[in-house]
Coordinates of C-alpha atoms (C1' of nucleotides) in Angstrom, one line a residue:
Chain Z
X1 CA 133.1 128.2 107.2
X2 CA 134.7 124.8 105.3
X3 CA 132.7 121.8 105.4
X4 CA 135.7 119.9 107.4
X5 CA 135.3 123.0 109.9
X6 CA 131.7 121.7 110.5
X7 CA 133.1 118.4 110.4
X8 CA 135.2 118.7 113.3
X9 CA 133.4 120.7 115.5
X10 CA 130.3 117.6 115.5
X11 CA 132.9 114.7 116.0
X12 CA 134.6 117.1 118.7
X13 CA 131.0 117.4 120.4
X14 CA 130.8 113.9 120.3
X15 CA 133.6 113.2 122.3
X16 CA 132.5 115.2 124.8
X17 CA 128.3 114.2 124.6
X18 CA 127.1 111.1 123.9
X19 CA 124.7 112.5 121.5
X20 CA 124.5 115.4 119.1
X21 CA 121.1 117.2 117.9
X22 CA 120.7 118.2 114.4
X23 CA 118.8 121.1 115.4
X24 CA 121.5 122.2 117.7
X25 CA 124.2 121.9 115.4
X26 CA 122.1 124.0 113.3
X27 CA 122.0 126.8 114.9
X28 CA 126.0 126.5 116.4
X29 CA 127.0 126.2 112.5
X30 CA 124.6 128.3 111.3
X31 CA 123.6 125.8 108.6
X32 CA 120.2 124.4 107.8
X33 CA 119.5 121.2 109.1
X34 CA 119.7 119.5 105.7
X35 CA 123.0 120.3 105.7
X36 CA 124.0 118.9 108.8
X37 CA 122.0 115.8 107.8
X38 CA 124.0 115.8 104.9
X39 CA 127.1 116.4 107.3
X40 CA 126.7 113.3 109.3
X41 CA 125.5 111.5 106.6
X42 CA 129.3 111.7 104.9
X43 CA 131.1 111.5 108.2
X44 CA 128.8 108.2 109.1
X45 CA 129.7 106.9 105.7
X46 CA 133.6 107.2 107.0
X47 CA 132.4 105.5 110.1
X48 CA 133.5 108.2 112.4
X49 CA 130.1 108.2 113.8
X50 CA 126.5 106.7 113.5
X51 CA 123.7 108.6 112.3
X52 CA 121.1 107.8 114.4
X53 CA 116.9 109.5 113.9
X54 CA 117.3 113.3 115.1
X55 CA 121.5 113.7 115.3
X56 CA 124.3 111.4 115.7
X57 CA 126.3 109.1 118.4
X58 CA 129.5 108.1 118.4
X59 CA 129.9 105.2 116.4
X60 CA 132.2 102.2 118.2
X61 CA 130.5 100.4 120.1
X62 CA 131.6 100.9 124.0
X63 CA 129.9 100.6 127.3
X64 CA 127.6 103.1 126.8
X65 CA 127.0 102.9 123.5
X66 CA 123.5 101.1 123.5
X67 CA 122.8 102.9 126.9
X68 CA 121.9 106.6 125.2
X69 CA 120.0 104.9 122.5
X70 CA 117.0 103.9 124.7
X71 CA 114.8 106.1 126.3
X72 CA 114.5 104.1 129.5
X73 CA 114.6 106.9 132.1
X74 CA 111.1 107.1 133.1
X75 CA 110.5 107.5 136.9
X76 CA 108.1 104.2 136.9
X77 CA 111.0 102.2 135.6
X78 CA 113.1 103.9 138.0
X79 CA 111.0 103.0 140.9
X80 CA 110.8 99.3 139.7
X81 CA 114.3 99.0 139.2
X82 CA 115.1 100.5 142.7
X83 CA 112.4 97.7 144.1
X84 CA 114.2 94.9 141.7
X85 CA 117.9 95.7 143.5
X86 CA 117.4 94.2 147.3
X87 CA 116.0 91.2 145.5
X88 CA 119.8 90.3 143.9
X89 CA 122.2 88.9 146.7
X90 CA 125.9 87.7 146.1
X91 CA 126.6 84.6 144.6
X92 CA 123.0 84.4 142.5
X93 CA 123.0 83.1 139.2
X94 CA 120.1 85.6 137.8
X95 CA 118.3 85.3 134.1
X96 CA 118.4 89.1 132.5
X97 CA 115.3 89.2 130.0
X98 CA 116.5 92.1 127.5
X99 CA 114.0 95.3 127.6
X100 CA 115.0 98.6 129.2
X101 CA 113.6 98.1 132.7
X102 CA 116.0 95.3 133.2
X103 CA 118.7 97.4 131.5
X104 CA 118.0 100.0 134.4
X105 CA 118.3 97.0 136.7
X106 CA 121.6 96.2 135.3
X107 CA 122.7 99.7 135.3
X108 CA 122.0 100.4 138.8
X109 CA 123.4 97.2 140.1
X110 CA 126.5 97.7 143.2
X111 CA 129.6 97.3 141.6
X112 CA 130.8 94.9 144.2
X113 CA 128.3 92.7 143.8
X114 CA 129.2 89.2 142.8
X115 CA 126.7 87.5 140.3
X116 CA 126.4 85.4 137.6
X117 CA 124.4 86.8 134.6
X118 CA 122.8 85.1 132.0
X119 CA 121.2 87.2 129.1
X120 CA 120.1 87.2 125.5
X121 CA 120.6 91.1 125.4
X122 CA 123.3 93.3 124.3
X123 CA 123.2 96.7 126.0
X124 CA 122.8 94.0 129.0
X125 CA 125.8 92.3 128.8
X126 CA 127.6 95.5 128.1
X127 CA 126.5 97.3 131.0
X128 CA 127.7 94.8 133.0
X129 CA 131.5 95.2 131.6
X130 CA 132.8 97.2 134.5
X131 CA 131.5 95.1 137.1
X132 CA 134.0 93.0 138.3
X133 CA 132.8 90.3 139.4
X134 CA 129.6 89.5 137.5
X135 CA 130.5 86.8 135.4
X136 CA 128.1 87.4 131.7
X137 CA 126.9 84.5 129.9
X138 CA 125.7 85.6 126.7
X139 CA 123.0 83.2 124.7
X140 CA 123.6 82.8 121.1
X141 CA 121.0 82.9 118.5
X142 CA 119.8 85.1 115.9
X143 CA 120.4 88.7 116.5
X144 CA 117.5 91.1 116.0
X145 CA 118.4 94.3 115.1
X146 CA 116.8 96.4 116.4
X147 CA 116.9 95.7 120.2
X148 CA 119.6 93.8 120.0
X149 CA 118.6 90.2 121.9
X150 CA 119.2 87.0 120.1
X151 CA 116.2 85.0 119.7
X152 CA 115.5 81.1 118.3
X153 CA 116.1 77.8 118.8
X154 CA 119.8 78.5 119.7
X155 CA 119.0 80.7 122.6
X156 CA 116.3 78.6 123.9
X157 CA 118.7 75.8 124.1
X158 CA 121.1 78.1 125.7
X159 CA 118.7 78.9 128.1
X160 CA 117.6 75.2 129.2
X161 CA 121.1 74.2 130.1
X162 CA 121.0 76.5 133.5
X163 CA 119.4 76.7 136.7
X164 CA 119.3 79.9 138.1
X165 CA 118.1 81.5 141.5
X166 CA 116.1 84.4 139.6
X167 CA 114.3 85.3 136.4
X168 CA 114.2 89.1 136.0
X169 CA 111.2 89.6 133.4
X170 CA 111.0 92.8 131.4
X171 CA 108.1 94.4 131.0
X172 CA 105.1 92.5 130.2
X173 CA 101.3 92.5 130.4
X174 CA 99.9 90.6 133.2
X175 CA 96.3 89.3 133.6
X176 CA 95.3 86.8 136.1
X177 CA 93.3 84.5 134.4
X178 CA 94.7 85.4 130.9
X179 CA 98.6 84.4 132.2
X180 CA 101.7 87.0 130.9
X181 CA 102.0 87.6 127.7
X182 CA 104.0 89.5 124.9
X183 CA 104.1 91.7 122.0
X184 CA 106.5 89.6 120.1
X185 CA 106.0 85.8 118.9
X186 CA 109.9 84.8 118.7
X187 CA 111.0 86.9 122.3
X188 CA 107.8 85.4 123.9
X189 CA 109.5 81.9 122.9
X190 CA 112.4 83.1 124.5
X191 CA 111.3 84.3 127.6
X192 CA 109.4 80.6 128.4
X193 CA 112.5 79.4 128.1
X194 CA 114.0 81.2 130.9
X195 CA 111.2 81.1 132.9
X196 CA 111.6 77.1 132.5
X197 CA 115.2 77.4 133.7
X198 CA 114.7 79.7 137.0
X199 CA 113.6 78.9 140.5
X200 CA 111.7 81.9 141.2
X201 CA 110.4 84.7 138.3
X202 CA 110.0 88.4 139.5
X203 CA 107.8 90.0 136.7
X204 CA 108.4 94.1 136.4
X205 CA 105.0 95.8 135.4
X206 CA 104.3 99.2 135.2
X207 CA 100.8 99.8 137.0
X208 CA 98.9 100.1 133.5
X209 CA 100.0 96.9 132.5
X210 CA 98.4 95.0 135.3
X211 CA 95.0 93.4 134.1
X212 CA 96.0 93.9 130.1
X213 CA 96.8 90.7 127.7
X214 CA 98.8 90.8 124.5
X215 CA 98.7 88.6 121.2
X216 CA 101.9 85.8 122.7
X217 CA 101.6 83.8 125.5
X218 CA 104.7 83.4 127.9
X219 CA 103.5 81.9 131.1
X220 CA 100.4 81.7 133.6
X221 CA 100.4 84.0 136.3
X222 CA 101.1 81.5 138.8
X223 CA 104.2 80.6 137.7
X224 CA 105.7 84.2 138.9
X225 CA 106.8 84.6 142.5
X226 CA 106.9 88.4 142.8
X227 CA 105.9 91.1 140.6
X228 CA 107.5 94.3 141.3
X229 CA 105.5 97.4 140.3
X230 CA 106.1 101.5 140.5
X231 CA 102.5 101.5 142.6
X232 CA 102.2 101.1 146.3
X233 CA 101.8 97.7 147.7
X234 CA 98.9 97.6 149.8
X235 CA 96.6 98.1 146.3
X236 CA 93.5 97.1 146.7
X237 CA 93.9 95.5 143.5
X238 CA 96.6 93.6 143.9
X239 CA 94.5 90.8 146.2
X240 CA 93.8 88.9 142.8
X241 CA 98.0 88.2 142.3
X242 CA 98.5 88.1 146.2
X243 CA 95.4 85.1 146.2
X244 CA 97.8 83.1 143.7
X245 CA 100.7 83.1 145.9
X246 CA 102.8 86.0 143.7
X247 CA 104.5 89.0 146.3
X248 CA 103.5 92.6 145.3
X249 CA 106.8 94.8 146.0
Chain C
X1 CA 157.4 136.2 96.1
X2 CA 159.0 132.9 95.4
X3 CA 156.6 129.7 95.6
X4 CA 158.5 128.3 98.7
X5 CA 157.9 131.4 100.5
X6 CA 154.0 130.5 100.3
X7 CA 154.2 127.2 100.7
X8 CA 156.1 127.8 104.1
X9 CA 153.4 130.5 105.0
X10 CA 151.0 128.0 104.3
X11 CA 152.0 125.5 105.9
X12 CA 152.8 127.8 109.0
X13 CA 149.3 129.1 109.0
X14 CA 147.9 125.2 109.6
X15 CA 150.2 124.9 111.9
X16 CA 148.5 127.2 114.1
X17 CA 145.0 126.8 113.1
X18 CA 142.7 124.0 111.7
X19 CA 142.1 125.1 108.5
X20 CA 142.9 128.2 105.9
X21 CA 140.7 130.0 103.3
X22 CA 141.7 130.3 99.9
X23 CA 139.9 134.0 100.3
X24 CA 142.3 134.8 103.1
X25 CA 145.6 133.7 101.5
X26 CA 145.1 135.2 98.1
X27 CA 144.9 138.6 100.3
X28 CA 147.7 137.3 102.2
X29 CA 150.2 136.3 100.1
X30 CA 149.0 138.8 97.5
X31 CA 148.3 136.4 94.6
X32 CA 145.3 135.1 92.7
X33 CA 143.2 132.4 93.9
X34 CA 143.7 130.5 91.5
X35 CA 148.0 130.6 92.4
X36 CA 146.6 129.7 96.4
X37 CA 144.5 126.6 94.6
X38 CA 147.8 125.4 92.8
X39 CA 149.6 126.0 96.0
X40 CA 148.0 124.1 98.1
X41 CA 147.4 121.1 94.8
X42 CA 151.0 121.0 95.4
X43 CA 151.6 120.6 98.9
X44 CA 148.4 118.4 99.2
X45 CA 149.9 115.8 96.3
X46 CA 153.2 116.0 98.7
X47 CA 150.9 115.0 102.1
X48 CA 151.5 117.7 103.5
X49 CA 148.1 119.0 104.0
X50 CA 144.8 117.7 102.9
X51 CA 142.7 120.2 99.8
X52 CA 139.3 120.6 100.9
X53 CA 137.2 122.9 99.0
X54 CA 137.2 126.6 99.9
X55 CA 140.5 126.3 101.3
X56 CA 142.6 123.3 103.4
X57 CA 143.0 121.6 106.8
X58 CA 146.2 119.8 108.2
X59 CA 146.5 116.2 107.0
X60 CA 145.8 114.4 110.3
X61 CA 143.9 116.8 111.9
X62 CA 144.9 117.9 115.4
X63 CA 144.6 116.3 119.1
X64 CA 141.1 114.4 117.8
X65 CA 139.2 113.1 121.1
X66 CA 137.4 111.3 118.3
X67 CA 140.4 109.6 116.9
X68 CA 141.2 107.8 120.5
X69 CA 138.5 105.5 119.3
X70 CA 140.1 104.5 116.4
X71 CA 142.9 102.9 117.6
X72 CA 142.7 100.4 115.2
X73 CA 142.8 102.5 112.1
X74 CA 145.8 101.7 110.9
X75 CA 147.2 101.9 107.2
X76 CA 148.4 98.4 107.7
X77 CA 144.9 97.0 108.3
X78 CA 143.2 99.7 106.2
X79 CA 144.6 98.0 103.5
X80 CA 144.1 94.5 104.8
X81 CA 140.3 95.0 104.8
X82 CA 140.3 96.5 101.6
X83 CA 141.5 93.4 100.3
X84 CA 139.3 91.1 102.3
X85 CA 136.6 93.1 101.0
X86 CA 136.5 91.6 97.5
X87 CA 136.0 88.0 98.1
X88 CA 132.9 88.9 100.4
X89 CA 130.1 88.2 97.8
X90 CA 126.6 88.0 98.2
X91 CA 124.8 85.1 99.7
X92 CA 127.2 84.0 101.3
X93 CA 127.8 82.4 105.1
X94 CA 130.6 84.3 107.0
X95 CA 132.5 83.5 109.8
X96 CA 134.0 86.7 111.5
X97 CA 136.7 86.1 114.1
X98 CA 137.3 88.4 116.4
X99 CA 139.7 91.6 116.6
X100 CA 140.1 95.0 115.3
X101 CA 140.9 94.0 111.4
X102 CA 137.6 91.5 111.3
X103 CA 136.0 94.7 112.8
X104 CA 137.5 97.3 110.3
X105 CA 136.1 95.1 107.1
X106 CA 132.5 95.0 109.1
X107 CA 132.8 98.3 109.0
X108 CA 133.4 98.9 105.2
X109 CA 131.0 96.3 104.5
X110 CA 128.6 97.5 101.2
X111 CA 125.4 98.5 103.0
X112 CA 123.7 96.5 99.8
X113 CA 126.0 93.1 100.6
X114 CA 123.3 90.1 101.5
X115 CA 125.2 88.0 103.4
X116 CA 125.2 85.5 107.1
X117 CA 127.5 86.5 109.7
X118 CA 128.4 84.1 112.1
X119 CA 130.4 85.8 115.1
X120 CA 131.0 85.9 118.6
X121 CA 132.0 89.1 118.6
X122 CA 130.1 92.3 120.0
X123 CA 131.6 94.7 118.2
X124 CA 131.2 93.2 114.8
X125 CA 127.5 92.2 115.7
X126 CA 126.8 96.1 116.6
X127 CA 128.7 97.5 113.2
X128 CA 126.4 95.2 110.8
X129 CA 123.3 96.4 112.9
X130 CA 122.7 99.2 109.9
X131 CA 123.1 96.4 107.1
X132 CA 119.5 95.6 106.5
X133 CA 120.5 92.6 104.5
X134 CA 123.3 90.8 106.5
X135 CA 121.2 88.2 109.3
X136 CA 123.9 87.7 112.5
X137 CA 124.2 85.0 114.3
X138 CA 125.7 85.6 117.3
X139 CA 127.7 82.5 119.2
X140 CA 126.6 82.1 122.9
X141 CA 129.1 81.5 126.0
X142 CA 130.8 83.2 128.6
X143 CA 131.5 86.6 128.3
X144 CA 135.3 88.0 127.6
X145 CA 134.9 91.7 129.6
X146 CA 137.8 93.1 127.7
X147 CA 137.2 92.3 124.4
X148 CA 133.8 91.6 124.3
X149 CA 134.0 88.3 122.2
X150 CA 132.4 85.0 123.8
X151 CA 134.4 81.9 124.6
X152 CA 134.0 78.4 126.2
X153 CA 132.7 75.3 124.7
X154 CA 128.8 76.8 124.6
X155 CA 130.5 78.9 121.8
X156 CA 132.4 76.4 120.2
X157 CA 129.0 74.1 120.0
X158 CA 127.8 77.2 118.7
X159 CA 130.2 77.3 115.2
X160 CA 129.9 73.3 114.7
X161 CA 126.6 73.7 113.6
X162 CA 127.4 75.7 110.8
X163 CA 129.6 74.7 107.6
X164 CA 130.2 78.2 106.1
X165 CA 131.7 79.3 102.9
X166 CA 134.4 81.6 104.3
X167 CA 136.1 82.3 107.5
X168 CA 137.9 85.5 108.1
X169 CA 140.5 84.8 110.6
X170 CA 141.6 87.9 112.5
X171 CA 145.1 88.3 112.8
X172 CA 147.5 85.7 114.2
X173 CA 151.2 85.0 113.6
X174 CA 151.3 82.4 111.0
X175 CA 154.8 80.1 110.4
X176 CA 155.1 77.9 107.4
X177 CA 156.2 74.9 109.9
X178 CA 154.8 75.7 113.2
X179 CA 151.2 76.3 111.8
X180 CA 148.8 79.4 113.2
X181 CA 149.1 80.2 116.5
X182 CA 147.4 82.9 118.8
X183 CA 148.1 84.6 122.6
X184 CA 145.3 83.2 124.1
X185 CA 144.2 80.1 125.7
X186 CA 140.5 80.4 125.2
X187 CA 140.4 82.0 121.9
X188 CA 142.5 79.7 119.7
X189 CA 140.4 77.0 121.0
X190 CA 137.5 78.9 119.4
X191 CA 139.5 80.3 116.1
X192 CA 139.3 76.5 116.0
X193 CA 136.4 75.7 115.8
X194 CA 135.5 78.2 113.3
X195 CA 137.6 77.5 111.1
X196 CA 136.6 73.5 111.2
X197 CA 133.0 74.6 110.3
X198 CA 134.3 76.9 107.0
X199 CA 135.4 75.4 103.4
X200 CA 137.6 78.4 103.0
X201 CA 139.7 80.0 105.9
X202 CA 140.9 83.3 104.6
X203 CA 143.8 84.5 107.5
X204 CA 144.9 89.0 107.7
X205 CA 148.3 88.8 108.4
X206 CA 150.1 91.9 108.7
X207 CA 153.4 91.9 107.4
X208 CA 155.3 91.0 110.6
X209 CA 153.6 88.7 111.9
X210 CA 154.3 86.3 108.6
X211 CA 156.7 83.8 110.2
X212 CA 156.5 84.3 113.7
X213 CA 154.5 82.4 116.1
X214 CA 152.4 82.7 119.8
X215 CA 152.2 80.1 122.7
X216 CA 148.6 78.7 121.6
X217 CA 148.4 76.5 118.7
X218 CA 145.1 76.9 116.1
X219 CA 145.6 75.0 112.9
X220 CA 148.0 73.7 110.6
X221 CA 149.5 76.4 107.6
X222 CA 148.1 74.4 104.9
X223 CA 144.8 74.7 106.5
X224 CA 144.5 78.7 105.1
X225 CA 143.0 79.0 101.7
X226 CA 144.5 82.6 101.6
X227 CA 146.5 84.9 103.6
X228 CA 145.6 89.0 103.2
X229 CA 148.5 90.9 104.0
X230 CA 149.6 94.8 103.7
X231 CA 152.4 94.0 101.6
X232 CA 152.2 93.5 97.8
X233 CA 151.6 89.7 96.5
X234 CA 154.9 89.5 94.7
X235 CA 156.6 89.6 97.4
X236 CA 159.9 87.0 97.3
X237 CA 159.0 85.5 100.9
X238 CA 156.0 84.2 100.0
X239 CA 156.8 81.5 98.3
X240 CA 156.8 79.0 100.8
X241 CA 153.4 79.8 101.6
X242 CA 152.2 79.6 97.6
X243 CA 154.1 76.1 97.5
X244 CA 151.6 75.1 100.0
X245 CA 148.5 75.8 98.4
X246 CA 148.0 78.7 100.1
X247 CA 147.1 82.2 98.1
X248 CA 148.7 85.2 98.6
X249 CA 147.0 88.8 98.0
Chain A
dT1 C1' 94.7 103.7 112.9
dT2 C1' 96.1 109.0 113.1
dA3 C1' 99.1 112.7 113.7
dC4 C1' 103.5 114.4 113.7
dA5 C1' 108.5 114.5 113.1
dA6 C1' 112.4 113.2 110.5
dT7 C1' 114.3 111.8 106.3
dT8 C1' 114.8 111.5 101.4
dT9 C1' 114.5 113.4 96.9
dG10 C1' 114.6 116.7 93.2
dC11 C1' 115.6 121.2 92.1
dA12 C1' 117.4 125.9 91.6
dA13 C1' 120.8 129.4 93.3
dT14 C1' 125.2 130.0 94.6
dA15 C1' 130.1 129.0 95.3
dT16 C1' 134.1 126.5 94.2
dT17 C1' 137.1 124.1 91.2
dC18 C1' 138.9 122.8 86.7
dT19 C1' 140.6 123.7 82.0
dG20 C1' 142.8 126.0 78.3
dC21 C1' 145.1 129.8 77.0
dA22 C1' 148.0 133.9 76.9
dA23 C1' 150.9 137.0 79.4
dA24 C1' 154.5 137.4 82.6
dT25 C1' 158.3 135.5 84.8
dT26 C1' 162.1 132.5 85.6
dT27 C1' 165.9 129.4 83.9
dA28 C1' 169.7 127.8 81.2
dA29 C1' 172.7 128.1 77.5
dT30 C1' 175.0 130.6 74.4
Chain M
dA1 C1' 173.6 140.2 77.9
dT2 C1' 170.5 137.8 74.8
dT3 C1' 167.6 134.3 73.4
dA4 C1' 164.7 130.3 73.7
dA5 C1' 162.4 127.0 76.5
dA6 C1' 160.1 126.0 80.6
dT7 C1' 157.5 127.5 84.3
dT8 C1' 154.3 130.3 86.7
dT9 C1' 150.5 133.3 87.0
dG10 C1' 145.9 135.3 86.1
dC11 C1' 141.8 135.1 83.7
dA12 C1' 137.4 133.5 81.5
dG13 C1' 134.2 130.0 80.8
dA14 C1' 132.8 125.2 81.6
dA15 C1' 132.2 121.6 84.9
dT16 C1' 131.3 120.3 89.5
dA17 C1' 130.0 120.7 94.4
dT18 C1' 127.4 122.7 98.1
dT19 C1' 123.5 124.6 100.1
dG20 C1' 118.6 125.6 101.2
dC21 C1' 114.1 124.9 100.1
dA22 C1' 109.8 122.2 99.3
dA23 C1' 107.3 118.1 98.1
dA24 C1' 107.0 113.2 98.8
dT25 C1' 108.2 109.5 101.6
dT26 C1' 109.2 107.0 105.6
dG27 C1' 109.3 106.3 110.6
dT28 C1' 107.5 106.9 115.4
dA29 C1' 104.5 107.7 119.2
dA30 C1' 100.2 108.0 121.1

DNA sequence: TTACAATTTGCAATATTCTGCAAATTTAAT
DNA sequence: ATTAAATTTGCAGAATATTGCAAATTGTAA
């Protein structure tokens, strides 16, 4: 079999998947996985696709092109974005903090629903590209590249120039005493910032992350008017949030 | 057997199929290997196929889903970008406009290139994810759905901050008289801006667009420190663009 | 952190292509 | 028809490319 033969049967299998194995084109070339590697490497290098850890995706950047990079499709998340929908109503201006539970959020919202969304996130903003009538506002800044939010003094500023209905925080840990807090120093920054700008702030928390603390500060627990979890309401646990005023959904 | 008569065959076979063996043609046509090599030499210095080793494929390979993304892979820009290319040097701050040819030289970028990109273009931000050293900037504002650049004055604040060394001005119709002009509304205003914040405005200019012009007005000719087109530099035409000041490649 | 998976790198075995040359064939002019 | 020049062909050895393997490195997840 010629190397272009190879060739066109992974770019063919990415037009059709969104993402190809290297262990499974292995075995439908018969080829060693080095070679595949070695395969996408060259076809990356021509930019007609993007080697990615473990295959290859497409390479333009589209809709769904951040969407299949994320592993976001855990059935907590799923839950808590389910919880999160009822929450949006037309004509909101809602805050998007990047992470892959709001992505869901953003993923799952009706198409016909009017809103205006403000984010610092990518795959956000480009989820949002075939709904209508959500208007995006994008914050500028400096782009990290790896999860693909812009961050800094630019978006802060961005940030403090609205005042919308909601704040949808990603994931974060939440203690009562000990306030929310963050794994990350410059998206911590970020997040106050939207916090500042937003009427009400609905936290998403998986169940384990309720009671933990991490190393950045973002906000006392106080200052959150809902926190949306994947457990059952009437938790006994819950009484500590419920006793600052915060709704358990 | 006369050549032609193999040629022809050939060319027949790839008409049919995707690729041919030099294995199966020797056998075929009844001549050496070496004699199919030479063959298909020939041919492939005529364009009429593409060499690859073990054998050939057809020059523009078949009804590629692949290729429906490419849209903008063009010879004309291909060879825009490859210009562009060489007056990107390190260290430098780079204003990318929006637009398929600003996205085709992100794409050929040197992975090794250290360099500041200033855009407000999704795209472009995505492609220079994989360059470790290029830092983006990304310009805030509202959201265009279609072709994912931001606009508005938040964006144009953005680019007034900056004073960059080079701004690469997708393409536009440019007229020695009537100045640079673009289609939209919105995006001249911030083509503008970008190029008010750069020392050097470097415009791509396909051929046929030299001398025309668009409804929206975005700087004056003599504004351009160079103009990048597909056409070679000694071209008679260009002159009144050189007597302004302005370089040609 | 630790453990594990993926990638990179160097290397040897194999396959393909390139090069020069001589024999065979074709071409063109007498 | 004959000859000489040019072209084409096949072949052998050198140069190059591809492939799979294994060790070292890097990245990721728990």
């Amino acid at each position: 079999m010629l190397k272009e033969e190879r060739f066109q049967i992974i770019l063919n299998q990415l037009g059709h998947e969104q993402k190809v194995y290297l262990g499974h084109l292995s075995t439908l070339l018969n080829v060693s996985e080095d070679t595949v590697r070695r395969d996408i490497k060259e076809l990356a290098d021509q930019g007609l696709l993007k080697s990615v850890r473990g295959g290859a995706v497409p390479h333009s950047p589209g809709p769904h092109h951040f969407r299949d990079r994320m592993k976001y499709d855990n059935e907590q998340k799923q839950i808590i974005a389910t919880k999160a929908l009822q929450f949006l109503k037309d004509g909101q201006v809602v805050l998007f903090d990047g992470g892959t539970s709001t992505m869901l959020i953003a993923q799952m919202l009706p198409k016909d629903l009017r809103l205006t969304v403000i984010t610092n996130s990518f795959p956000i903003a480009s989820l949002l590209e075939e709904h209508e009538h959500v208007e995006v506002l994008f914050a500028g800044g400096r782009l990290l590249k790896n999860s693909f939010v812009t961050i800094g003094n630019d978006a802060i500023q961005f940030f403090k120039k609205f005042r919308a209905d909601i704040c949808l925080l990603g994931i974060c840990s939440i203690h009562a005493e000990l306030g929310v807090t963050g794994p990350d120093f410059e998206e911590s920054d970020v997040k106050r910032a939207m916090i500042e700008s937003s009427r009400e702030v609905i936290a998403l928390a998986t169940g384990e992350k309720l009671g933990t603390a991490e190393a950045y500060y973002v906000c006392p627990t106080e200052r959150l008017s809902m926190i949306i979890t994947d457990q059952a309401n009437d938790n006994e646990a819950f009484k500590i949030y419920t006793d600052l005023g915060i709704r358990m959904v």
